Amino acid sequence: MTLLNWDLWGSALSTVPLAALLLIYVTLLPRNSKSSRILPLVDIQDAIVPLSLRVVVVLVAALCVQTVYFGFPRSCIVPTLSLGMAKALSWYFTTQTAQHASWCTVTAIGTFSITSTRNPFTFTSDTHALSHVIASFLALGQIIYMLPKHAKMRSILWGFMLVSLMPYLANLYAVSFQQSSAPDFDYSRQHPVDALMEKAKNDFQRLSQKQSQTYKDAYAEYRRRYSAEPPPGFEAWYQFAASHQSPIIDDFDLIYDTISPFWKISGKEVLAIMGDAQRAPGGELWLCGFSGDSAKTQCSHPSRTDDRHVKLLFDTLSEDLRGTIPDLSFLVSHLDEPRVLIPRPSLGEKKVDSGHFNLTNLSHQPVWDAITKYCPPQTIPSAAKTKRKIETFGLPFVTDLHKAMDLCQHPQYSQMHGLFISPPTFRLIEGLVPILSTGATSTMGDILFPSPAYMEEGFQYDKTHDVEWDDKRNNLYWAGSTTGGFASGDQWRNYHRQRFVELGQNLGVQKHYYLRQRGHIVDRAESPFLNGRSFDVAFSRIFGCQAQACRDQKAYFNSKAWADKDRALQSRLVFDLDGNGISGRYYKLLASKSVPLKQTVLREWHDDRLVPWFHYIPISQGMREVPELVFYLTSTEAGQQRAKEIAEQGRDWFSKAFRQVDMTIYVYRLLLELARLQDPERKAS
Ligand SMILES: *[C@@H]1O[C@H](CO)[C@@H](O)[C@H](O)[C@H]1NC(C)=O
C-alpha cells in the first residue's frame, strides 16, 4: 500500500479482501425487511448499535479460529486495546464527518492517513519519501476543499501537514547529521576499510605472483607444502593447468586439508566404506562412477532419480580430460548441508575405529554440539602478535577470515545461524567416509567441489542485465527467501537471514555503531539511527516454518511480493549470505560491476583463490560493523572509491580465475587425489 512500488498483480489481488469486507458488512448489516435490494441502504445512526455488536461477535469467532490454528496471539494486550480504541474512534469520527460533509471526504481522509503515517526512515529512496509527503499534502488539500464552507477553522486543518512533514524533516536532518559527523581520515589515520584493503592488496600480490612457473617448481612446492609425493598424473595435470593459463598452480590447500585425513585408512577400506555409506538407509548419498576413457560420470542413489545436476557438472567439467584420469568412484551428498564429521582418537586410543560410521538424522534439531565436539578444549589465542594489527576501533570488521570462520573459536555462533539451530535437513555421518559436498564448516570433513548451482541458468551472470557503476543505486541490496533454518517457535529471530533482514530494515530495538570524532580521537559511538536510504533489503518469500512462526515472520518483516534475480545488479553493494548451504548467486555478484558483501560459515572450493577485502568484502556473523561499513562505502567519497575498486578487482579476477576451465583444473586435481586415495594397493599411513 505505498506509492511507487505498487504492482498491477498486487493491486488486483487487493480486490479480494475488499470484496470479502463488502460481503461481511452486507451480511452483518441489519436489514429492513421491506427492502429487497442486495446492497441495503444504510442509515448509519440507526444501524450502528446492532452492527457493532455483530462485529464484536465475528471478531471473537475469528480470534477463536486463529487461536486454534496458530496458538495464542503474541501481541501485547495494551497496544492491542489502544489500537482497537483508535479504530473505534476513527469509525465514530468517520461517520460524523460523512454526515456533516460527504462520504468523499472520508476516502480523502483515508488517503491522507496512509500517506502521512509511513515512517520516512524506512524508505529506500528519497523520491519515495518525498512522494509520500506530497501525496499527503494533496490529500489534505482535498479534504479541506471538500469540507462545507461554513465549517469553522478549516484552515487550521493545514496544521495536520506537520504529521508527515516533521518526520520527513527529522529524517533529512538525521541523514545530514550523520554525514557531517563522520570523522576525517587522513594518511596518518586510516579508516579500517582502507587499512584492510591495503593489506589485502599485498596478500593478493603474493598469491598471484608466487605460483610455480615450471613443473619442477610445482612438484617441489607440493612436496614442501604437504611433505608427500603428488598423486600419479600430476605432471599431466600441471601441463593442462599451465596450458590454460591457470592463475593458481600451488594453492590447493583445501584439497589437501580435506583429503589427507583419509590417508589413515587403506585404499581397500576407502572403497568398502563408500559402498556401506551409500547403502545406508537415509544416507542421501549418490555413488558416482567416473570412467577415465570416456570422462563420463554415472551416479546412482538408492531411491532418487534427480541428482541435482551432479552428473551434468562432472561431465561438463571433464569433457577435455579423456584418458588422463583412472577410473574411480566417489560419493556426493544429495543435501545442501555439510555431512561429515571425522572422529579424532580420544586419549588413550591410538587409532580411530576406521571401518565404521554413525549416521544420525539431525534435521530440525540443534547440531552445534555434534559438529563441534572435536574442538580442542581450550583454544589457545593465536600468536598473531607479529602481524601488524589493524585498528578497527572496536568494530568487528573481519581482519582474519580464517579465524572468523573457525567455529571452535566462536561458541556464540551456536545461536546465530539457522544451520546450527535447526537445519531443514541434516544427516550427520561420523566416521572416515569421503563425501563430496559443496560447502562445509571449519569443523567438518567434507571434500569440496564446485556447486552445480553455479552452472544453473538463473545464477549465470549476463552482462546485458548489469549497469555501469555510476548508474547503480548507491545502496546495499538483498532480496531472497527465509531458507537456512526450519522455523518453529521463536527460533527464527536468531537465524542468519532473519538477523540480516532485521538489521537492514532497522526492526527491533537495535543500537548501531559508527565511527565518530571527538577532538582528535576517533572512537565508536552508539546511535539508533540507520539510514534506510542505504539499505534495500527484504524477504521475497517466507516459508520453511510452522504456521505460527510463518505468521509471526510475515507480521515482523516487510516483504516483497516478488524480486527479479538481476535486481541486485542495480545496486552498488550487494549482500550475499548462506541459505541451507552455500549461496548459488555468489558468482553472479562477483562477476558483476557491483561489490559483493559476503557472510558465510561455509568453506568452498574457491576459498584458496579469493582474497577478502580485495575481491569482495567479508562480513562478520554478528554484523555489528555493517552500519558503519555501509555508511562509509555509500556516503563518503573515499569509501565510494574503495567500493568501486573492490567491485572491479573482483570482476577482473572472476574472469581469470573462475572460468569453466578453472573449475576443470580444480576437479581434475581433486579426481587425481581421489583416485590415489582409493587405489587398492595403497596402504594406510
Ligand atoms: C529425519 O528427521 C526429520 C525431522 O524430525 C523427519 O521429518 C524425517 O522423516 C527424518 N528422516 C529419516 C530418514 O528418518
XYZ file of C-alpha atoms and ligand atoms in Angstrom:
699
model
C 0.000 0.000 0.000
C 2.686 2.513 -0.729
C 3.309 4.726 -3.694
C 5.915 3.924 -6.330
C 6.314 0.242 -5.548
C 2.847 -0.970 -6.305
C 2.415 -3.576 -8.975
C -0.595 -4.445 -11.058
C -0.920 -8.018 -9.881
C -0.656 -6.980 -6.232
C -3.281 -4.307 -6.716
C -5.553 -6.756 -8.485
C -5.189 -9.168 -5.587
C -6.137 -6.456 -3.117
C -9.666 -6.502 -4.525
C -10.113 -9.907 -2.890
C -10.079 -8.647 0.725
C -12.125 -5.665 -0.424
C -14.833 -7.930 -1.823
C -14.693 -10.060 1.306
C -15.143 -6.988 3.505
C -18.096 -5.846 1.467
C -19.650 -9.279 1.763
C -19.170 -9.314 5.519
C -20.690 -5.911 6.021
C -23.635 -6.683 3.783
C -24.240 -9.855 5.767
C -23.883 -8.141 9.104
C -25.933 -5.054 8.406
C -29.367 -5.096 9.969
C -31.916 -5.424 7.214
C -35.017 -3.545 6.553
C -37.411 -6.369 5.750
C -39.278 -4.285 3.205
C -36.209 -3.673 1.119
C -35.193 -6.388 -1.280
C -32.018 -4.756 -2.534
C -28.800 -6.724 -2.291
C -26.910 -3.700 -1.069
C -29.109 -2.242 1.642
C -29.348 1.490 2.067
C -27.826 2.196 5.415
C -28.697 4.805 7.909
C -25.566 4.629 9.914
C -27.158 6.230 13.009
C -29.781 3.525 13.257
C -27.582 0.660 12.212
C -24.542 1.380 14.307
C -25.512 -0.342 17.570
C -26.648 -3.708 16.137
C -23.833 -3.581 13.593
C -21.127 -3.078 16.196
C -22.484 -5.881 18.353
C -22.359 -8.249 15.409
C -18.851 -7.103 14.529
C -17.750 -7.941 18.049
C -19.238 -11.432 17.742
C -17.466 -12.017 14.418
C -14.155 -10.773 15.806
C -14.385 -13.080 18.797
C -15.160 -16.007 16.498
C -12.189 -15.082 14.257
C -9.952 -14.885 17.308
C -11.025 -18.369 18.377
C -10.357 -19.819 14.930
C -6.964 -18.112 14.839
C -6.084 -19.405 18.296
C -6.988 -22.951 17.319
C -4.906 -22.741 14.166
C -1.884 -20.665 15.261
C -1.944 -20.824 19.050
C -2.497 -17.826 21.280
C -1.806 -14.441 19.745
C 1.549 -12.991 20.679
C 0.681 -9.333 20.678
C 0.514 -7.487 23.993
C -2.823 -6.516 25.402
C -2.219 -2.769 25.894
C -1.183 -1.897 22.324
C -3.958 -4.095 21.000
C -6.575 -2.376 23.132
C -5.316 1.100 22.249
C -5.311 0.154 18.595
C -8.891 -1.078 18.947
C -9.893 2.140 20.690
C -8.261 4.225 17.985
C -10.039 2.212 15.330
C -13.396 2.645 17.052
C -12.851 6.376 17.440
C -11.804 6.681 13.828
C -15.023 4.971 12.756
C -17.025 7.238 15.010
C -15.500 10.375 13.574
C -15.720 8.979 10.080
C -19.467 8.604 10.340
C -19.743 12.042 11.902
C -17.750 13.570 9.080
C -19.741 11.706 6.484
C -22.942 13.006 7.982
C -21.872 16.609 8.072
C -19.876 16.669 4.866
C -19.854 13.780 2.391
C -18.515 10.254 2.082
C -15.971 11.512 -0.475
C -14.229 13.325 2.351
C -13.850 10.010 4.102
C -11.813 8.470 1.279
C -9.605 11.539 1.161
C -9.029 11.206 4.893
C -8.117 7.580 4.300
C -5.579 8.571 1.662
C -4.156 11.197 3.964
C -3.730 8.825 6.863
C -1.983 6.207 4.723
C 0.393 8.628 3.036
C 1.220 10.701 6.077
C 1.940 7.954 8.577
C 4.590 5.891 6.805
C 7.855 6.210 8.644
C 10.219 8.107 6.306
C 13.211 6.470 7.990
C 12.299 3.151 6.388
C 12.114 4.332 2.796
C 14.806 3.091 0.474
C 14.823 6.181 -1.741
C 14.459 9.958 -1.382
C 11.855 10.177 -4.128
C 9.806 7.600 -2.335
C 9.841 9.534 0.941
C 9.160 12.867 -0.739
C 6.300 11.442 -2.796
C 4.517 10.476 0.389
C 4.828 13.987 1.773
C 3.471 15.455 -1.462
C 0.628 12.955 -1.640
C -0.382 13.670 1.935
C -0.309 17.392 1.153
C -2.622 16.900 -1.822
C -4.980 14.671 0.143
C -5.157 17.200 2.943
C -5.926 19.951 0.446
C -8.686 17.817 -0.988
C -10.200 17.231 2.453
C -10.183 20.932 3.300
C -11.663 21.818 -0.064
C -14.483 19.309 0.347
C -15.496 20.377 3.840
C -18.590 22.596 3.983
C -17.786 26.258 3.541
C -19.323 27.180 6.856
C -17.117 24.773 8.834
C -15.206 26.715 11.424
C -11.444 26.992 11.383
C -10.968 24.956 8.247
C -7.592 26.466 7.580
C -6.350 25.223 10.937
C -6.508 21.744 9.425
C -3.446 22.643 7.374
C -1.599 22.118 10.615
C -2.003 18.376 10.002
C 0.624 18.771 7.320
C 3.114 18.544 10.186
C 2.188 14.873 10.620
C 4.138 13.957 7.519
C 6.420 16.957 7.317
C 8.008 16.704 10.748
C 9.223 13.103 10.464
C 10.416 13.811 6.933
C 12.466 16.802 8.060
C 13.746 14.851 11.057
C 14.866 12.152 8.649
C 16.651 14.635 6.378
C 18.320 16.112 9.425
C 19.438 12.718 10.736
C 20.967 11.817 7.363
C 22.873 15.055 7.082
C 23.917 14.944 10.722
C 25.405 11.513 10.180
C 27.175 12.787 7.113
C 28.694 15.724 8.934
C 29.796 13.788 11.992
C 31.867 11.260 10.060
C 35.488 11.539 11.110
C 38.177 12.826 8.777
C 40.583 10.114 7.907
C 43.935 11.135 6.540
C 47.216 9.469 5.769
C 48.252 9.153 9.380
C 44.986 7.565 10.415
C 43.060 5.199 8.252
C 39.517 4.005 8.112
C 39.596 0.256 8.894
C 38.319 -0.445 5.370
C 41.312 1.334 3.851
C 43.758 -0.435 6.128
C 42.234 -3.821 5.380
C 42.266 -3.174 1.657
C 45.867 -2.188 1.739
C 46.798 -5.400 3.494
C 44.635 -7.396 1.090
C 46.441 -5.878 -1.847
C 49.693 -7.346 -0.554
C 48.035 -10.689 0.093
C 46.753 -10.797 -3.452
C 50.090 -9.802 -4.934
C 51.744 -12.604 -3.042
C 49.081 -15.073 -4.174
C 49.225 -14.132 -7.834
C 52.986 -13.765 -8.153
C 54.392 -16.682 -6.243
C 52.751 -19.511 -8.219
C 55.159 -22.058 -9.721
C 56.188 -21.419 -13.296
C 57.527 -24.871 -14.186
C 56.601 -28.444 -13.449
C 59.757 -28.842 -11.421
C 58.773 -25.949 -9.189
C 55.195 -27.174 -8.863
C 56.424 -30.619 -7.875
C 58.867 -29.193 -5.334
C 56.181 -26.883 -3.929
C 53.769 -29.811 -3.473
C 56.426 -31.704 -1.580
C 57.291 -28.661 0.503
C 53.710 -27.929 1.477
C 52.464 -31.401 2.184
C 55.597 -33.457 2.797
C 54.203 -36.005 0.365
C 54.512 -37.074 -3.241
C 51.920 -35.614 -5.617
C 49.428 -38.165 -6.983
C 50.124 -40.080 -10.213
C 49.167 -37.960 -13.229
C 50.297 -34.768 -11.537
C 52.665 -33.820 -14.346
C 49.926 -34.068 -16.974
C 47.709 -32.039 -14.632
C 50.388 -29.365 -14.410
C 50.711 -29.216 -18.190
C 46.960 -28.926 -18.543
C 46.740 -26.146 -15.944
C 49.703 -24.262 -17.375
C 48.449 -24.516 -20.950
C 45.154 -22.973 -19.838
C 46.879 -20.094 -18.030
C 45.614 -21.209 -14.644
C 46.408 -18.292 -12.332
C 46.660 -20.767 -9.453
C 49.080 -23.694 -9.550
C 50.114 -24.310 -5.965
C 47.271 -23.083 -3.778
C 45.017 -26.079 -3.494
C 45.385 -26.478 0.246
C 41.691 -27.201 0.683
C 42.046 -30.358 -1.388
C 44.922 -31.495 0.754
C 43.202 -30.499 4.020
C 40.065 -32.444 3.205
C 41.686 -35.498 1.559
C 44.664 -36.149 3.817
C 42.659 -37.286 6.904
C 41.572 -40.312 4.829
C 45.151 -41.419 4.244
C 44.796 -43.001 7.673
C 42.784 -45.796 6.097
C 43.884 -48.004 3.216
C 42.582 -47.829 -0.352
C 40.602 -51.026 0.141
C 38.957 -49.623 3.281
C 38.051 -46.438 1.433
C 36.266 -48.439 -1.257
C 34.465 -50.605 1.295
C 33.236 -47.755 3.461
C 31.978 -45.804 0.459
C 29.781 -48.722 -0.537
C 28.486 -49.163 3.017
C 27.676 -45.480 3.367
C 25.797 -45.310 0.109
C 23.627 -48.273 1.026
C 22.818 -46.903 4.492
C 19.094 -46.076 4.683
C 18.507 -42.329 4.692
C 22.154 -41.704 3.812
C 21.207 -39.344 0.969
C 24.374 -40.083 -0.963
C 24.992 -40.513 -4.664
C 27.597 -43.034 -5.647
C 29.197 -41.813 -8.849
C 31.459 -43.755 -11.152
C 33.894 -41.817 -13.303
C 35.127 -43.552 -16.419
C 38.631 -42.487 -17.351
C 38.363 -43.369 -21.046
C 35.146 -41.537 -21.786
C 35.482 -38.974 -18.967
C 31.792 -39.565 -18.238
C 30.212 -39.872 -14.814
C 27.262 -42.081 -13.842
C 25.604 -41.556 -10.483
C 23.141 -43.695 -8.591
C 21.085 -43.231 -5.436
C 19.112 -45.934 -3.595
C 15.820 -44.065 -4.004
C 16.234 -40.883 -6.010
C 16.461 -40.166 -9.719
C 17.136 -36.403 -9.809
C 20.789 -35.873 -8.970
C 20.566 -32.063 -8.855
C 22.937 -31.769 -11.839
C 25.859 -33.625 -10.273
C 26.411 -35.744 -13.401
C 25.996 -32.707 -15.620
C 28.620 -30.821 -13.634
C 31.239 -33.564 -13.820
C 30.508 -34.329 -17.485
C 30.782 -30.675 -18.422
C 33.944 -30.053 -16.471
C 35.768 -33.203 -17.548
C 34.938 -33.029 -21.255
C 38.591 -32.414 -22.166
C 40.022 -34.901 -19.722
C 39.526 -38.172 -21.630
C 42.280 -40.622 -20.858
C 44.008 -38.509 -18.205
C 42.398 -39.863 -15.041
C 41.966 -43.500 -13.963
C 38.506 -44.965 -13.400
C 37.250 -44.130 -9.950
C 34.172 -43.740 -7.833
C 33.156 -41.136 -5.315
C 30.244 -40.184 -3.064
C 28.351 -36.931 -3.486
C 25.945 -35.604 -0.886
C 22.413 -35.009 -2.079
C 21.793 -32.358 0.583
C 22.800 -28.708 0.786
C 24.142 -29.044 4.295
C 27.582 -30.457 5.156
C 27.723 -34.106 6.188
C 30.971 -35.454 7.527
C 32.475 -35.350 10.977
C 35.837 -37.014 11.174
C 36.419 -38.554 14.603
C 39.559 -37.761 16.498
C 41.033 -40.557 18.565
C 40.280 -39.901 22.212
C 43.041 -40.001 24.789
C 44.360 -43.482 25.304
C 43.143 -44.752 21.963
C 45.783 -44.906 19.296
C 43.624 -45.042 16.249
C 40.011 -44.362 15.435
C 37.791 -47.263 14.590
C 38.037 -46.893 10.847
C 35.613 -49.350 9.287
C 32.513 -47.850 10.867
C 30.495 -44.728 10.757
C 27.398 -43.430 12.529
C 24.591 -41.864 10.580
C 22.330 -39.562 12.618
C 19.277 -37.673 11.454
C 19.565 -34.216 12.959
C 17.048 -32.447 10.713
C 15.227 -29.652 12.579
C 17.497 -30.137 15.573
C 20.382 -28.167 17.032
C 23.597 -29.589 15.559
C 26.152 -27.331 17.190
C 27.264 -29.697 19.916
C 27.602 -32.559 17.473
C 29.712 -30.692 14.937
C 31.991 -29.006 17.457
C 32.620 -31.966 19.722
C 36.180 -32.452 18.499
C 37.180 -28.835 19.064
C 40.230 -28.526 21.264
C 39.050 -27.936 24.853
C 40.591 -24.506 25.082
C 41.540 -22.538 22.093
C 44.940 -21.061 22.515
C 44.882 -17.428 21.381
C 46.841 -17.455 18.168
C 50.229 -15.818 18.356
C 49.358 -13.288 15.685
C 51.189 -10.541 17.517
C 53.949 -10.413 14.973
C 51.463 -9.290 12.339
C 50.635 -5.614 12.220
C 47.344 -5.197 13.978
C 44.677 -3.289 12.123
C 42.855 -0.662 14.149
C 39.117 -1.316 13.921
C 38.022 0.937 16.796
C 36.142 -1.907 18.429
C 34.015 -2.700 15.393
C 34.165 -6.352 14.336
C 35.486 -5.863 10.808
C 36.740 -9.219 9.574
C 40.504 -8.890 9.868
C 41.283 -12.588 9.844
C 38.843 -14.606 7.788
C 40.272 -17.946 8.803
C 39.744 -17.136 12.459
C 36.304 -15.629 11.835
C 35.158 -18.860 10.197
C 36.586 -21.150 12.862
C 33.618 -22.458 14.840
C 35.847 -23.642 17.675
C 36.832 -20.068 18.477
C 33.237 -18.800 18.421
C 30.855 -20.682 20.709
C 28.393 -17.789 20.283
C 27.771 -18.855 16.666
C 25.676 -21.720 18.040
C 22.785 -19.263 18.400
C 23.440 -17.184 15.292
C 22.874 -19.363 12.248
C 19.946 -21.465 11.051
C 22.290 -24.300 10.120
C 23.351 -24.678 13.748
C 19.928 -24.115 15.348
C 17.518 -26.003 13.103
C 18.761 -27.125 9.678
C 15.973 -28.135 7.260
C 17.843 -31.367 6.588
C 20.918 -32.706 8.335
C 22.243 -36.252 8.163
C 25.460 -36.336 10.058
C 27.941 -39.046 9.173
C 30.549 -39.508 11.833
C 33.362 -41.606 10.515
C 36.057 -41.731 7.868
C 33.756 -41.546 4.853
C 34.980 -39.424 1.949
C 31.969 -37.441 0.723
C 31.876 -34.585 -1.752
C 29.826 -31.567 -0.686
C 29.543 -28.027 -1.954
C 30.310 -26.354 1.361
C 31.346 -27.304 4.889
C 32.056 -25.589 8.187
C 35.588 -25.392 9.578
C 34.973 -28.349 11.878
C 33.669 -30.716 9.224
C 35.461 -33.034 6.869
C 33.515 -32.896 3.609
C 35.584 -32.829 0.443
C 34.658 -29.726 -1.510
C 33.648 -29.468 -5.148
C 32.146 -26.587 -7.176
C 28.409 -26.427 -6.649
C 26.342 -27.451 -9.690
C 24.158 -24.456 -8.764
C 26.858 -22.219 -10.201
C 26.074 -23.643 -13.644
C 22.323 -23.161 -13.369
C 20.812 -20.689 -15.738
C 19.217 -18.439 -13.108
C 22.594 -17.943 -11.455
C 24.529 -17.008 -14.589
C 25.883 -13.519 -14.960
C 24.529 -11.764 -18.014
C 26.294 -8.511 -18.726
C 23.311 -7.071 -20.570
C 21.497 -7.064 -17.226
C 24.295 -5.207 -15.483
C 24.712 -1.435 -15.385
C 27.690 0.862 -15.038
C 28.881 1.769 -11.560
C 27.774 5.392 -11.873
C 24.275 4.335 -12.867
C 23.869 1.954 -9.953
C 21.846 2.885 -6.915
C 24.081 3.908 -4.074
C 22.832 1.344 -1.565
C 23.052 -2.231 -0.322
C 20.662 -4.704 -1.882
C 19.423 -8.121 -0.891
C 16.191 -9.970 -1.539
C 15.558 -13.633 -1.020
C 13.652 -16.199 0.949
C 13.873 -17.469 4.512
C 15.906 -20.549 3.577
C 18.587 -21.517 6.042
C 16.693 -22.860 9.014
C 13.401 -24.551 9.720
C 11.419 -22.215 11.976
C 9.246 -23.314 14.836
C 8.506 -21.225 17.919
C 10.601 -18.076 18.175
C 13.916 -19.526 16.998
C 13.833 -17.744 13.653
C 14.864 -14.497 15.313
C 18.377 -15.902 15.587
C 18.742 -17.303 12.075
C 21.318 -15.646 9.864
C 18.989 -14.415 7.134
C 16.413 -13.134 9.578
C 19.043 -11.325 11.622
C 20.336 -9.681 8.494
C 16.915 -8.545 7.246
C 16.103 -7.302 10.734
C 19.218 -5.164 10.607
C 18.643 -3.980 7.021
C 15.077 -2.951 7.819
C 16.099 -1.480 11.182
C 13.473 -3.509 13.027
C 13.561 -4.319 16.682
C 15.419 -2.256 19.205
C 18.891 -2.084 17.845
C 21.870 0.005 18.631
C 24.210 0.713 15.787
C 27.827 1.702 15.948
C 29.524 4.388 13.915
C 32.950 5.914 13.932
C 32.884 9.451 15.266
C 35.489 12.005 16.050
C 35.878 13.707 19.411
C 38.604 16.257 19.223
C 41.465 14.343 17.710
C 40.264 10.952 18.815
C 38.300 8.627 16.596
C 36.028 6.348 18.556
C 32.981 4.230 18.081
C 29.678 5.838 19.021
C 26.249 4.377 19.539
C 23.196 5.529 17.669
C 19.737 4.129 16.979
C 19.880 5.672 13.520
C 20.254 3.597 10.394
C 19.927 5.352 7.078
C 17.102 3.492 5.343
C 18.159 5.026 2.016
C 21.309 2.911 2.085
C 19.524 -0.410 2.538
C 17.156 -2.144 0.172
C 16.711 -5.422 1.971
C 13.646 -7.666 2.122
C 12.332 -11.181 2.111
C 10.562 -12.096 -1.090
C 9.272 -15.361 0.341
C 8.652 -16.591 3.872
C 8.488 -20.369 4.115
C 10.090 -23.339 5.867
C 8.255 -22.618 9.107
C 5.438 -23.908 11.244
C 2.144 -21.992 10.903
C 2.747 -19.743 13.870
C 6.357 -18.978 13.034
C 5.318 -18.170 9.451
C 2.619 -15.808 10.649
C 4.961 -14.104 13.122
C 7.622 -13.586 10.469
C 5.129 -12.233 7.956
C 3.976 -9.761 10.586
C 7.511 -8.819 11.609
C 9.271 -8.288 8.288
C 8.362 -6.041 5.387
C 8.357 -8.436 2.495
C 8.216 -8.068 -1.245
C 5.780 -9.939 -3.408
C 8.467 -10.830 -5.889
C 12.035 -9.883 -6.762
C 13.860 -10.039 -10.093
C 17.001 -12.170 -9.810
C 19.073 -9.481 -11.511
C 17.689 -6.610 -9.476
C 20.764 -6.791 -7.271
C 22.913 -5.543 -10.144
C 21.112 -2.195 -9.982
C 22.810 -1.521 -6.647
C 26.447 -0.827 -5.922
C 26.629 -3.002 -2.821
C 25.122 -6.472 -2.959
C 24.797 -8.744 0.021
C 25.233 -12.489 -0.146
C 24.747 -14.992 2.644
C 24.204 -18.698 3.215
C 20.894 -20.395 2.552
C 20.591 -24.012 3.669
C 24.043 -24.410 2.238
C 26.232 -22.243 0.022
C 24.671 -19.366 -1.890
C 24.410 -20.098 -5.616
C 24.104 -16.453 -6.613
C 27.586 -15.551 -5.398
C 29.357 -15.864 -8.759
C 26.839 -13.633 -10.472
C 27.601 -10.938 -7.919
C 31.342 -11.476 -8.094
C 31.292 -11.271 -11.895
C 29.218 -8.111 -11.870
C 30.187 -4.465 -11.606
C 28.735 -4.368 -8.087
C 30.681 -5.220 -4.953
C 29.648 -8.332 -3.005
C 29.424 -8.233 0.785
C 29.712 -11.858 1.767
C 28.788 -13.556 5.011
C 29.220 -17.303 5.382
C 30.210 -20.063 7.786
C 30.864 -22.470 4.920
C 34.155 -23.148 3.240
C 34.043 -23.632 -0.516
C 36.373 -24.975 -3.180
C 37.309 -21.433 -4.245
C 38.471 -20.205 -0.825
C 42.145 -20.573 -1.693
C 41.803 -18.232 -4.649
C 39.710 -15.423 -3.224
C 41.234 -12.643 -1.166
C 38.847 -10.927 1.260
C 38.891 -7.123 1.082
C 40.425 -7.380 -2.393
C 37.843 -9.345 -4.385
C 34.899 -8.974 -2.023
C 34.041 -7.669 1.430
C 33.756 -10.266 4.201
C 31.059 -9.687 6.825
C 31.160 -10.925 10.406
C 28.447 -13.189 11.813
C 27.334 -10.521 14.273
C 27.224 -7.807 11.552
C 27.930 -5.050 14.068
C 30.264 -3.426 11.568
C 27.678 -3.278 8.784
C 26.086 0.133 9.584
C 29.475 1.885 9.629
C 30.715 -0.123 6.654
C 27.697 0.714 4.517
C 27.805 4.331 5.630
C 31.468 4.575 4.663
C 31.023 2.871 1.296
C 27.911 4.801 0.261
C 28.189 8.189 1.904
C 31.827 9.208 1.807
C 33.800 9.916 -1.309
C 36.775 7.831 -0.225
C 34.511 4.921 0.648
C 32.675 5.034 -2.670
C 36.007 4.928 -4.451
C 37.054 1.928 -2.342
C 33.859 0.068 -3.086
C 34.297 0.628 -6.792
C 37.873 -0.663 -6.645
C 36.839 -3.911 -4.978
C 33.996 -4.345 -7.448
C 36.431 -4.043 -10.362
C 39.103 -6.237 -8.808
C 36.597 -8.994 -8.045
C 35.136 -8.803 -11.528
C 38.536 -8.892 -13.159
C 39.701 -11.853 -11.067
C 36.471 -13.691 -11.735
C 37.176 -13.560 -15.470
C 40.658 -15.001 -14.883
C 40.276 -17.493 -12.046
C 36.646 -18.618 -12.208
C 36.385 -19.660 -15.840
C 34.873 -23.044 -16.501
C 38.366 -24.338 -17.195
C 39.450 -23.168 -13.739
C 36.824 -25.398 -12.205
C 38.006 -28.174 -14.506
C 41.557 -27.711 -13.255
C 40.351 -27.968 -9.668
C 38.186 -31.014 -10.318
C 40.974 -32.669 -12.345
C 43.376 -32.340 -9.435
C 40.721 -33.478 -6.990
C 39.937 -36.595 -9.027
C 43.641 -37.483 -9.177
C 43.800 -37.280 -5.385
C 40.623 -39.348 -5.042
C 41.992 -41.974 -7.442
C 45.119 -42.326 -5.357
C 43.079 -42.412 -2.164
C 41.062 -45.422 -3.319
C 43.868 -47.267 -5.037
C 43.504 -50.797 -3.565
C 47.298 -51.024 -3.466
C 47.594 -48.031 -1.155
C 48.328 -48.905 2.472
C 47.070 -46.939 5.452
C 49.630 -44.393 6.620
C 14.662 -37.070 9.894
O 14.072 -36.135 10.797
C 13.068 -35.325 10.228
C 12.636 -34.300 11.239
O 12.451 -34.852 12.503
C 11.924 -36.197 9.713
O 10.937 -35.383 9.125
C 12.474 -37.183 8.704
O 11.456 -38.053 8.272
C 13.619 -37.990 9.305
N 14.190 -38.827 8.251
C 14.540 -40.101 8.424
C 15.078 -40.800 7.257
O 14.402 -40.651 9.496
